[in-house]
């Protein structure tokens, strides 16, 4: 007998739902789920955040009591979420941990229930979250299968049974299905005939052995339209919950499918031979739900003002990092919710800004150090005959700048690497192919304005000014670019192996533009191959990606979506290295939560590896007019970390 499961995601914070509409949503969308459970005897999974549960309890406590009763009768199942629906790979570990523990505490208080399964918020997954989910007590997770297939290039294989973390930890996975839920939505809305939907499910049943995720998505799409788009259709005259129940009954009669709970569906999946795998890849370090246009950059670098909003949240986090009061962490989790970062209504955006107005901005950390001797402080400067290159050197650093190309970095080397260059410019002709017949500079900036058909770079003549600070030799250049003025500052440490590059754009307003800067070309010839990229993505421990694979996060998905992927980089650090050494790029996300993207290509035995830092990406959520923040990047030599379970911290909740 074929089996399937149903899961409804409840989210009163849904970006397009006005606060005044919440009682209507409860009546039109949430009560019908409980009625469906009673009338059909289908053990439906209900996933909701702690915040949504709290709001429902305030607006309609009878619903909460009814849900609690059905849970006690084992007629449905609560699926865990978090206090708010935040994007875990974009959020520091302590915030993720608080987000889970706050929700679990409220589930217990209001429902006397502890869920055993967790739904990955927005299906935005990172491997280091597996340890987090296990730490707070979950026994399995629910994740969308379609983008995992893309990430793993796993289209024609059985799906993994378990998700591997970054240590030896693994959790069983119950797979949801974007196409299945979208087909059911269309049938319920009347966009496709019911018979077409039933035939589609029958075809899927013939090719699938595991329980089918007949529906695992939003509840608010049935019998309710927020009016977000002019293209939104009217609700079906039959009543969409009535129509849904009729479709499910026809599905049972026509196919003989048995509906089981999500937990029982996972138990059946666990009967398969174990196939534990890491569910992310260099090409898709953070797989998400649905089609490619829903990649993680919609929450990281698009929206109304997501770079700025994430920066504000990081600033709040740095102030709270040793605080054990649950109230302030609860507020921070709410501010980090994904819904503030997509199609948020003007009313709710203003409410978000009001909450943020109480947050003090973090200032740059002090870098005061004990001065070294005059010999160690000395900066040597040599200029070539044509005044194109500045060759600068201290006892720790050798740096060559190209003044003809906007003070780009031609080479950067540190003493601990025997002054072999870490960052370089790969000049035209380096690759023996016309496909790569360009100069690949380091330290540059690219701004693309599709609406104006403009591409702006900083590859122009500069006349830099050399000045002195307590701990740094400072080189400043000013460039008058189309639509922007750029101040570019390079700081060479007098006493340590550190180089800083900063960018200040004026006016500091984000227009309809793709803005990528701090573009660094890594010299892979100085690393053992395959090299490794290290980054933190919401977990307590770093994730490692082999650079034997190729990727291009900067590649546009369509004319409307400017990029395909990125890294979470929740600690403001990303490193590339081998088992002996690494180059580390670091920044303060509380000052600018820039988003790192990777291009990694090979031609024969040659490598092209570049990291870009984005201040703006375009997609359907983008709105012009946000903040354009200053960005400073520090470059240092170092080594990669090792993931050890003993390094995972805990947190105590103080009510």
XYZ file of C-alpha atoms in Angstrom:
655
model
C 0.000 0.000 0.000
C 1.262 3.451 -0.888
C 1.505 5.979 1.910
C 1.728 9.734 2.119
C 1.723 12.537 4.652
C 0.386 16.082 4.976
C 2.107 18.966 6.733
C 0.874 22.546 7.055
C 3.223 25.420 7.857
C 1.507 28.146 9.927
C 3.121 31.573 9.936
C 1.269 34.673 11.125
C 4.467 36.626 10.435
C 4.084 35.863 6.708
C 5.496 38.931 4.981
C 2.307 39.972 3.207
C -0.099 39.512 6.117
C -0.964 42.792 7.803
C -1.256 42.725 11.593
C -4.942 43.597 11.334
C -5.553 40.535 9.131
C -4.273 37.965 11.628
C -7.668 37.086 13.159
C -9.024 36.522 9.641
C -6.110 34.209 8.807
C -6.738 32.149 11.940
C -10.402 31.820 11.028
C -9.952 31.201 7.296
C -6.767 29.108 7.317
C -6.010 27.606 10.728
C -9.396 26.460 12.010
C -10.072 24.492 8.797
C -6.935 22.401 9.454
C -8.270 21.246 12.818
C -11.651 20.564 11.224
C -9.932 18.575 8.464
C -8.180 16.458 11.102
C -11.465 15.689 12.850
C -13.467 15.004 9.699
C -10.895 13.002 7.732
C -8.934 11.286 10.519
C -5.736 12.180 8.673
C -2.884 12.610 11.229
C -1.733 15.940 9.828
C 1.559 17.543 10.817
C 1.291 21.178 11.932
C 4.469 23.241 12.024
C 4.445 26.703 13.550
C 6.905 29.009 15.240
C 6.754 29.824 18.920
C 5.930 33.410 17.978
C 2.964 32.313 15.823
C 1.704 30.020 18.587
C 1.948 32.903 21.055
C 0.005 35.206 18.713
C -2.737 32.623 18.116
C -3.019 32.075 21.862
C -3.479 35.816 22.328
C -6.024 36.223 19.512
C -7.867 32.892 19.678
C -6.942 30.731 22.700
C -9.766 28.319 21.843
C -7.820 27.256 18.749
C -4.749 26.509 20.881
C -6.801 24.448 23.339
C -8.377 22.493 20.483
C -4.964 21.826 18.960
C -3.661 20.706 22.357
C -6.553 18.261 22.697
C -5.962 16.764 19.255
C -2.270 16.378 20.065
C -3.094 14.592 23.317
C -5.391 12.265 21.359
C -2.531 11.591 18.899
C -4.760 12.689 16.021
C -2.150 15.102 14.689
C 1.486 15.990 15.219
C 3.380 19.152 16.117
C 6.489 19.752 14.007
C 9.163 22.007 15.498
C 10.256 25.255 13.902
C 11.891 27.807 16.198
C 10.760 30.949 17.970
C 10.759 32.768 14.642
C 11.183 31.633 11.062
C 14.747 32.756 10.570
C 17.317 31.632 8.019
C 19.591 29.455 10.145
C 22.696 29.552 7.893
C 22.657 33.385 7.990
C 22.400 33.647 11.776
C 25.073 33.146 14.494
C 24.975 29.878 16.404
C 23.867 31.389 19.730
C 20.874 33.019 18.025
C 19.937 29.713 16.393
C 20.234 27.947 19.737
C 18.065 30.504 21.524
C 15.565 30.364 18.661
C 15.084 26.632 19.194
C 15.068 26.609 22.983
C 12.573 29.473 23.267
C 10.166 27.667 20.933
C 10.509 24.311 22.693
C 9.788 25.978 26.026
C 6.575 27.559 24.705
C 5.431 24.341 23.006
C 5.716 22.645 26.387
C 3.932 25.461 28.235
C 0.947 25.913 25.900
C 0.628 22.459 24.308
C 2.319 20.104 26.782
C 4.126 18.641 23.801
C 7.708 18.264 22.655
C 8.115 17.685 18.902
C 10.512 15.018 17.707
C 10.856 16.404 14.156
C 11.924 19.866 13.019
C 11.170 21.544 9.695
C 14.176 23.424 8.332
C 13.034 27.064 8.129
C 12.443 28.067 4.487
C 14.250 24.779 3.721
C 17.495 26.808 4.019
C 19.896 24.112 5.159
C 23.520 24.050 6.263
C 25.336 20.956 7.480
C 26.403 22.503 10.801
C 22.728 22.848 11.794
C 22.529 19.058 12.197
C 24.538 19.262 15.440
C 22.274 22.085 16.643
C 19.070 20.124 15.999
C 20.448 17.095 17.805
C 21.694 19.219 20.704
C 18.202 20.580 21.439
C 16.638 17.119 21.235
C 15.226 16.601 17.748
C 15.335 13.067 16.331
C 14.883 13.950 12.662
C 14.439 16.828 10.245
C 12.190 17.637 7.299
C 13.870 19.054 4.213
C 12.927 19.722 0.597
C 14.380 17.078 -1.694
C 14.442 18.932 -5.008
C 17.215 21.434 -4.329
C 19.202 18.817 -2.438
C 19.124 16.808 -5.642
C 20.589 19.805 -7.437
C 23.215 20.362 -4.757
C 24.313 16.732 -4.822
C 23.748 16.177 -8.560
C 21.641 13.278 -7.324
C 18.804 13.328 -9.838
C 18.768 9.632 -10.686
C 19.619 8.087 -7.333
C 17.768 7.216 -4.159
C 17.808 10.138 -1.749
C 20.014 10.008 1.362
C 18.319 8.643 4.473
C 20.374 10.761 6.889
C 21.896 14.240 6.894
C 25.498 14.361 8.069
C 26.688 17.208 10.237
C 30.236 18.524 10.368
C 31.262 15.954 12.993
C 30.111 12.336 13.230
C 26.573 13.517 13.992
C 23.769 12.526 11.630
C 19.977 12.807 11.692
C 17.340 10.967 9.649
C 15.616 13.063 6.985
C 11.973 13.078 5.947
C 11.843 14.500 2.441
C 9.262 17.045 1.325
C 8.607 17.800 -2.327
C 8.241 21.239 -3.956
C 6.555 19.955 -7.114
C 4.006 17.842 -5.240
C 2.881 20.691 -2.994
C 2.753 23.156 -5.888
C 0.610 20.783 -7.950
C -1.856 20.369 -5.082
C -2.027 24.130 -4.583
C -2.856 24.596 -8.256
C -5.559 21.941 -8.160
C -7.145 23.494 -5.070
C -6.988 26.984 -6.600
C -8.592 25.670 -9.781
C -5.553 26.399 -11.942
C -5.392 22.784 -13.166
C -8.145 20.138 -13.377
C -8.414 17.780 -10.429
C -8.131 14.784 -12.741
C -4.789 16.087 -14.021
C -3.517 16.369 -10.456
C -4.715 12.873 -9.545
C -3.026 11.390 -12.606
C 0.209 13.181 -11.721
C 0.221 11.788 -8.181
C -0.519 8.319 -9.515
C 2.512 8.553 -11.793
C 4.661 9.625 -8.857
C 3.357 6.775 -6.733
C 4.372 4.286 -9.401
C 7.963 5.548 -9.352
C 8.411 6.174 -5.615
C 8.841 3.640 -2.829
C 8.920 5.973 0.169
C 5.904 7.859 1.588
C 4.982 10.836 -0.588
C 4.933 14.368 0.790
C 1.490 15.099 -0.667
C 1.597 18.547 0.921
C 4.268 20.229 3.049
C 3.885 23.986 2.738
C 1.938 27.104 3.734
C -1.546 26.988 5.199
C -2.214 30.636 4.332
C -2.509 29.966 0.593
C -5.947 28.343 0.998
C -9.053 30.538 1.382
C -6.915 33.649 1.810
C -5.126 36.070 -0.524
C -2.940 38.792 1.001
C -3.154 41.016 -2.107
C 0.607 41.074 -2.560
C 0.496 40.840 -6.346
C -2.001 42.152 -8.878
C -1.820 38.725 -10.519
C -3.251 36.953 -7.469
C -6.435 35.126 -8.333
C -9.620 35.055 -6.314
C -10.293 32.219 -3.923
C -12.138 29.276 -5.465
C -15.947 29.641 -5.139
C -16.261 26.069 -3.844
C -14.250 27.022 -0.774
C -10.639 25.949 -0.931
C -10.581 23.860 2.242
C -13.736 22.080 1.085
C -12.120 21.543 -2.292
C -8.897 20.313 -0.675
C -10.780 17.768 1.406
C -12.635 16.571 -1.690
C -9.369 16.162 -3.608
C -7.799 14.191 -0.756
C -10.825 11.903 -0.575
C -10.699 11.315 -4.338
C -6.986 10.625 -4.060
C -7.633 7.977 -1.417
C -10.411 6.365 -3.442
C -8.529 6.397 -6.754
C -5.081 5.341 -5.533
C -5.709 3.641 -2.196
C -3.125 5.879 -0.535
C -2.957 5.726 3.261
C -2.190 8.976 5.068
C 0.173 8.636 8.009
C 1.827 11.122 10.361
C 5.191 12.670 9.484
C 6.850 10.694 12.280
C 5.427 7.424 10.953
C 6.531 8.412 7.454
C 10.051 8.896 8.762
C 9.942 5.500 10.495
C 9.155 3.865 7.153
C 11.966 5.808 5.515
C 14.371 4.553 8.178
C 13.625 0.967 7.120
C 15.658 1.667 3.978
C 19.381 0.814 4.013
C 21.162 3.733 5.651
C 22.641 6.231 3.213
C 24.067 9.133 5.206
C 25.370 12.089 3.215
C 26.251 15.713 3.553
C 23.364 17.625 1.973
C 25.252 20.705 0.781
C 27.962 21.292 -1.801
C 30.324 23.990 -2.992
C 27.850 24.872 -5.735
C 24.938 24.946 -3.261
C 26.387 25.550 0.228
C 22.912 26.573 1.442
C 20.214 24.713 -0.508
C 16.707 26.150 -0.045
C 13.150 25.435 -1.152
C 11.427 25.601 -4.526
C 13.048 26.745 -7.760
C 16.433 28.457 -8.183
C 14.984 31.976 -7.859
C 14.525 31.231 -4.141
C 18.248 30.992 -3.409
C 19.565 32.234 -0.070
C 20.524 35.677 -1.396
C 16.888 36.805 -1.315
C 17.243 36.934 2.500
C 20.933 37.851 2.593
C 21.354 40.623 0.014
C 18.033 41.605 -1.595
C 14.681 42.633 -0.048
C 13.930 46.155 1.122
C 17.282 46.604 2.854
C 18.576 43.190 3.866
C 22.301 43.917 4.159
C 21.522 46.797 6.503
C 18.890 44.841 8.439
C 21.214 41.872 8.920
C 23.956 44.274 9.994
C 21.674 45.771 12.636
C 20.841 42.286 13.912
C 24.529 41.363 14.114
C 25.129 44.571 16.087
C 22.408 43.591 18.546
C 23.824 40.066 18.755
C 27.313 41.282 19.637
C 25.846 43.245 22.517
C 23.784 40.280 23.762
C 26.336 37.506 23.339
C 26.814 37.018 27.110
C 23.255 37.919 28.130
C 21.024 35.126 29.502
C 17.726 37.034 29.575
C 15.248 35.336 27.255
C 13.240 38.491 26.473
C 16.034 40.271 24.607
C 17.010 37.132 22.689
C 13.367 36.617 21.790
C 13.210 40.117 20.301
C 16.404 39.514 18.342
C 15.059 36.233 16.936
C 11.944 38.095 15.805
C 14.012 40.807 14.101
C 15.968 38.120 12.271
C 12.780 36.563 10.853
C 12.844 35.795 7.139
C 9.548 37.590 6.554
C 11.088 41.032 7.210
C 13.417 40.289 4.314
C 11.004 39.553 1.453
C 7.642 41.090 0.475
C 7.027 42.820 3.813
C 4.129 45.272 3.990
C 4.921 48.943 4.599
C 3.098 48.845 7.943
C 5.144 45.938 9.218
C 8.391 47.333 7.828
C 7.837 50.504 9.845
C 7.139 48.330 12.888
C 10.445 46.551 12.304
C 12.278 49.881 12.077
C 10.680 50.995 15.327
C 12.040 47.912 17.092
C 15.455 48.545 15.603
C 15.504 52.175 16.706
C 16.408 51.123 20.240
C 19.545 49.294 19.075
C 22.849 51.115 19.491
C 25.228 50.734 16.575
C 28.537 48.988 17.194
C 31.587 51.096 16.507
C 34.790 49.780 15.030
C 36.793 47.813 17.595
C 39.924 49.446 18.884
C 43.096 48.311 17.184
C 45.561 50.062 19.504
C 48.752 48.025 19.797
C 52.159 48.541 21.307
C 54.352 50.222 18.746
C 57.314 48.287 17.455
C 60.751 49.734 16.865
C 61.398 52.204 14.067
C 63.054 49.442 12.054
C 59.952 47.250 12.257
C 57.717 50.232 11.462
C 59.593 51.138 8.324
C 57.705 51.080 5.012
C 59.687 50.746 1.821
C 58.131 52.188 -1.341
C 59.434 51.628 -4.853
C 57.720 52.938 -7.985
C 58.324 51.424 -11.412
C 59.634 53.535 -14.310
C 56.167 54.126 -15.777
C 54.599 54.926 -12.389
C 52.044 52.155 -12.805
C 53.054 49.989 -9.858
C 53.767 50.795 -6.241
C 55.880 48.122 -4.552
C 55.489 48.396 -0.769
C 57.194 46.344 1.930
C 57.446 46.057 5.697
C 59.235 43.387 7.690
C 56.019 41.307 7.534
C 54.308 42.183 4.240
C 55.094 42.704 0.577
C 52.394 44.407 -1.491
C 52.238 45.552 -5.110
C 49.463 47.951 -6.138
C 48.390 48.799 -9.700
C 47.671 52.533 -9.874
C 46.473 52.239 -13.456
C 43.700 49.920 -12.288
C 42.194 51.645 -9.287
C 44.870 50.611 -6.786
C 44.075 46.950 -7.373
C 46.304 44.376 -5.695
C 48.790 42.877 -8.123
C 50.286 40.685 -5.399
C 50.148 40.339 -1.619
C 52.616 38.204 0.335
C 53.314 37.594 4.027
C 56.509 36.608 5.812
C 55.002 33.396 7.226
C 54.410 32.228 3.636
C 58.062 32.949 2.755
C 56.732 36.002 0.899
C 55.008 33.841 -1.695
C 51.897 35.708 -2.913
C 48.491 34.781 -1.468
C 46.457 37.247 -3.518
C 47.294 38.086 -7.102
C 46.069 39.552 -10.342
C 45.908 36.897 -13.037
C 46.784 38.925 -16.108
C 45.320 38.416 -19.550
C 47.098 35.504 -21.201
C 47.544 33.523 -17.986
C 44.858 31.122 -19.202
C 45.390 29.738 -22.691
C 41.737 30.043 -23.688
C 39.669 32.900 -25.066
C 36.969 32.036 -22.523
C 39.274 33.353 -19.771
C 41.155 35.976 -21.783
C 40.776 38.807 -19.283
C 42.560 40.379 -16.328
C 41.349 38.986 -13.009
C 42.253 41.685 -10.500
C 42.230 41.602 -6.700
C 40.694 44.301 -4.546
C 38.325 45.645 -7.159
C 34.682 46.655 -7.373
C 31.942 45.928 -9.913
C 28.549 47.654 -9.987
C 25.985 46.559 -12.547
C 22.795 48.545 -13.148
C 20.684 46.399 -15.504
C 17.947 49.000 -15.853
C 20.454 51.551 -17.148
C 22.556 48.966 -18.974
C 25.602 50.226 -17.083
C 28.605 48.340 -15.727
C 30.838 50.351 -13.427
C 34.289 49.359 -12.173
C 37.065 51.098 -10.255
C 39.755 50.170 -12.814
C 40.917 53.740 -13.408
C 44.077 55.790 -12.845
C 44.441 56.917 -9.249
C 46.802 59.293 -7.486
C 46.954 57.810 -3.991
C 47.901 59.583 -0.798
C 50.232 57.856 1.675
C 49.728 58.751 5.340
C 50.595 57.295 8.722
C 48.472 56.041 11.621
C 49.538 54.578 14.945
C 49.425 50.965 13.771
C 49.048 51.243 10.003
C 50.543 52.750 6.912
C 47.504 54.135 5.066
C 47.064 54.516 1.305
C 43.963 56.401 0.151
C 42.569 56.871 -3.340
C 39.439 58.702 -4.452
C 37.637 57.779 -7.668
C 34.820 59.626 -9.391
C 32.706 56.811 -10.836
C 29.441 57.033 -12.748
C 26.632 57.409 -10.164
C 29.044 57.004 -7.213
C 32.150 58.487 -5.663
C 34.457 55.841 -4.217
C 36.990 56.265 -1.443
C 39.275 53.247 -1.329
C 41.633 52.807 1.609
C 44.366 50.198 2.030
C 45.993 49.826 5.446
C 49.266 47.953 5.921
C 49.921 46.846 9.480
C 53.217 48.102 10.878
C 53.734 45.191 13.243
C 51.643 42.216 12.120
C 50.731 40.235 9.026
C 47.519 42.077 8.246
C 46.245 44.088 5.308
C 42.930 45.944 5.359
C 40.988 47.154 2.336
C 37.956 49.401 2.773
C 35.362 50.858 0.417
C 33.191 53.923 0.980
C 30.566 54.707 -1.663
C 28.819 58.058 -1.880
C 25.905 58.586 -1.998
C 25.368 55.735 0.486
C 22.040 54.743 -1.065
C 21.353 51.353 -2.635
C 19.897 51.833 -6.102
C 18.661 49.183 -8.547
C 22.105 47.661 -8.756
C 24.240 44.599 -8.201
C 27.153 45.766 -6.048
C 30.139 43.491 -5.471
C 33.442 44.625 -4.020
C 36.444 43.272 -2.151
C 36.900 40.928 -5.105
C 39.938 38.783 -4.332
C 41.760 36.369 -6.654
C 43.426 33.587 -4.644
C 46.816 32.246 -5.737
C 46.007 28.534 -5.648
C 49.467 27.502 -6.878
C 50.796 28.062 -3.341
C 48.324 25.577 -1.811
C 48.241 21.805 -1.876
C 45.375 20.606 -4.055
C 42.569 20.150 -3.584
C 42.388 23.150 -1.293
C 39.579 23.653 1.222
C 37.231 26.539 1.956
C 36.205 27.040 5.584
C 33.193 29.052 6.735
C 30.700 29.179 9.608
C 27.035 28.894 8.549
C 24.858 29.107 11.639
C 26.364 26.237 13.584
C 28.853 26.145 16.434
C 31.506 24.588 14.214
C 32.883 25.516 10.780
C 31.942 23.810 7.538
C 34.548 22.732 5.002
C 34.122 22.549 1.232
C 36.578 20.961 -1.173
C 37.700 23.269 -3.954
C 38.138 20.265 -6.235
C 34.594 21.101 -7.351
C 33.658 24.026 -9.568
C 31.028 26.675 -8.887
C 29.937 30.185 -9.826
C 27.696 31.843 -7.243
C 27.798 35.102 -9.222
C 26.006 33.568 -12.194
C 22.553 35.070 -12.679
C 19.617 32.650 -12.488
C 17.569 34.822 -14.856
C 17.295 38.442 -15.936
C 15.459 39.078 -12.648
C 17.660 37.080 -10.236
C 21.286 38.214 -10.184
C 23.031 35.343 -8.374
C 22.601 31.677 -7.530
C 24.164 31.055 -4.103
C 26.448 32.363 -1.355
C 27.944 31.430 2.008
C 26.366 32.307 5.359
C 29.661 33.440 6.947
C 27.940 34.091 10.272
C 31.212 34.882 12.072
C 32.402 37.350 9.435
C 35.202 35.086 8.290
C 36.037 32.871 5.328
C 39.300 30.997 4.762
C 40.905 29.074 1.919
C 43.827 26.784 2.609
C 45.325 23.335 2.918
C 46.385 21.262 5.924
C 49.384 23.527 6.542
C 48.233 27.097 5.955
C 45.383 29.318 4.830
C 44.458 32.825 3.825
C 41.666 34.340 5.899
C 39.342 37.158 4.852
C 37.476 38.689 7.786
C 35.092 41.577 8.406
C 32.759 42.771 11.134
C 29.145 41.851 10.198
C 27.925 44.275 12.873
C 29.314 47.060 10.684
C 28.500 45.555 7.293
C 26.997 42.083 6.847
C 28.381 41.680 3.339
C 27.644 38.402 1.563
C 30.536 36.276 0.206
C 30.128 34.612 -3.192
C 32.607 32.225 -4.782
C 33.769 31.628 -8.338
C 35.896 28.497 -8.624
C 36.936 27.262 -12.064
C 39.682 25.125 -13.520
C 41.276 25.172 -16.933
C 43.607 22.226 -17.459
C 45.876 22.392 -14.382
C 45.211 26.077 -13.721
C 42.807 27.534 -11.180
C 40.630 30.633 -11.120
C 39.359 31.106 -7.574
C 37.771 34.438 -6.649
C 35.738 35.633 -3.681
C 33.260 38.499 -4.117
C 31.529 40.430 -1.332
C 28.052 41.577 -2.254
C 26.287 44.634 -0.871
C 23.278 44.218 -3.162
C 21.695 41.464 -5.252
C 18.539 41.685 -7.359
C 15.468 39.450 -7.319
C 11.688 39.765 -6.999
C 11.965 40.964 -3.366
C 14.355 43.848 -4.113
C 13.282 47.434 -3.446
C 15.570 50.370 -4.187
C 16.379 53.010 -1.607
C 18.092 51.090 1.167
C 21.388 51.787 2.900
C 24.758 51.304 1.219
C 27.223 50.590 4.013
C 30.966 51.097 4.183
C 32.864 47.812 4.021
C 36.285 46.920 5.416
C 38.001 43.596 4.762
C 41.008 42.279 6.690
C 43.394 39.809 5.027
C 45.669 37.625 7.147
C 47.544 34.324 6.887
C 46.583 31.488 9.198
C 45.374 27.905 9.282
C 42.092 26.023 8.993
C 40.137 24.827 12.033
C 39.030 21.336 12.949
C 35.434 20.547 13.871
C 35.255 18.884 17.288
C 32.008 18.013 19.066
C 33.482 19.089 22.399
C 33.635 22.658 21.075
C 29.832 22.988 20.841
C 28.633 25.437 23.556
C 25.297 25.296 25.354
C 23.001 28.004 26.651
C 20.812 28.337 29.724
C 17.514 30.199 29.393
C 16.762 32.727 32.122
C 13.093 33.668 32.088
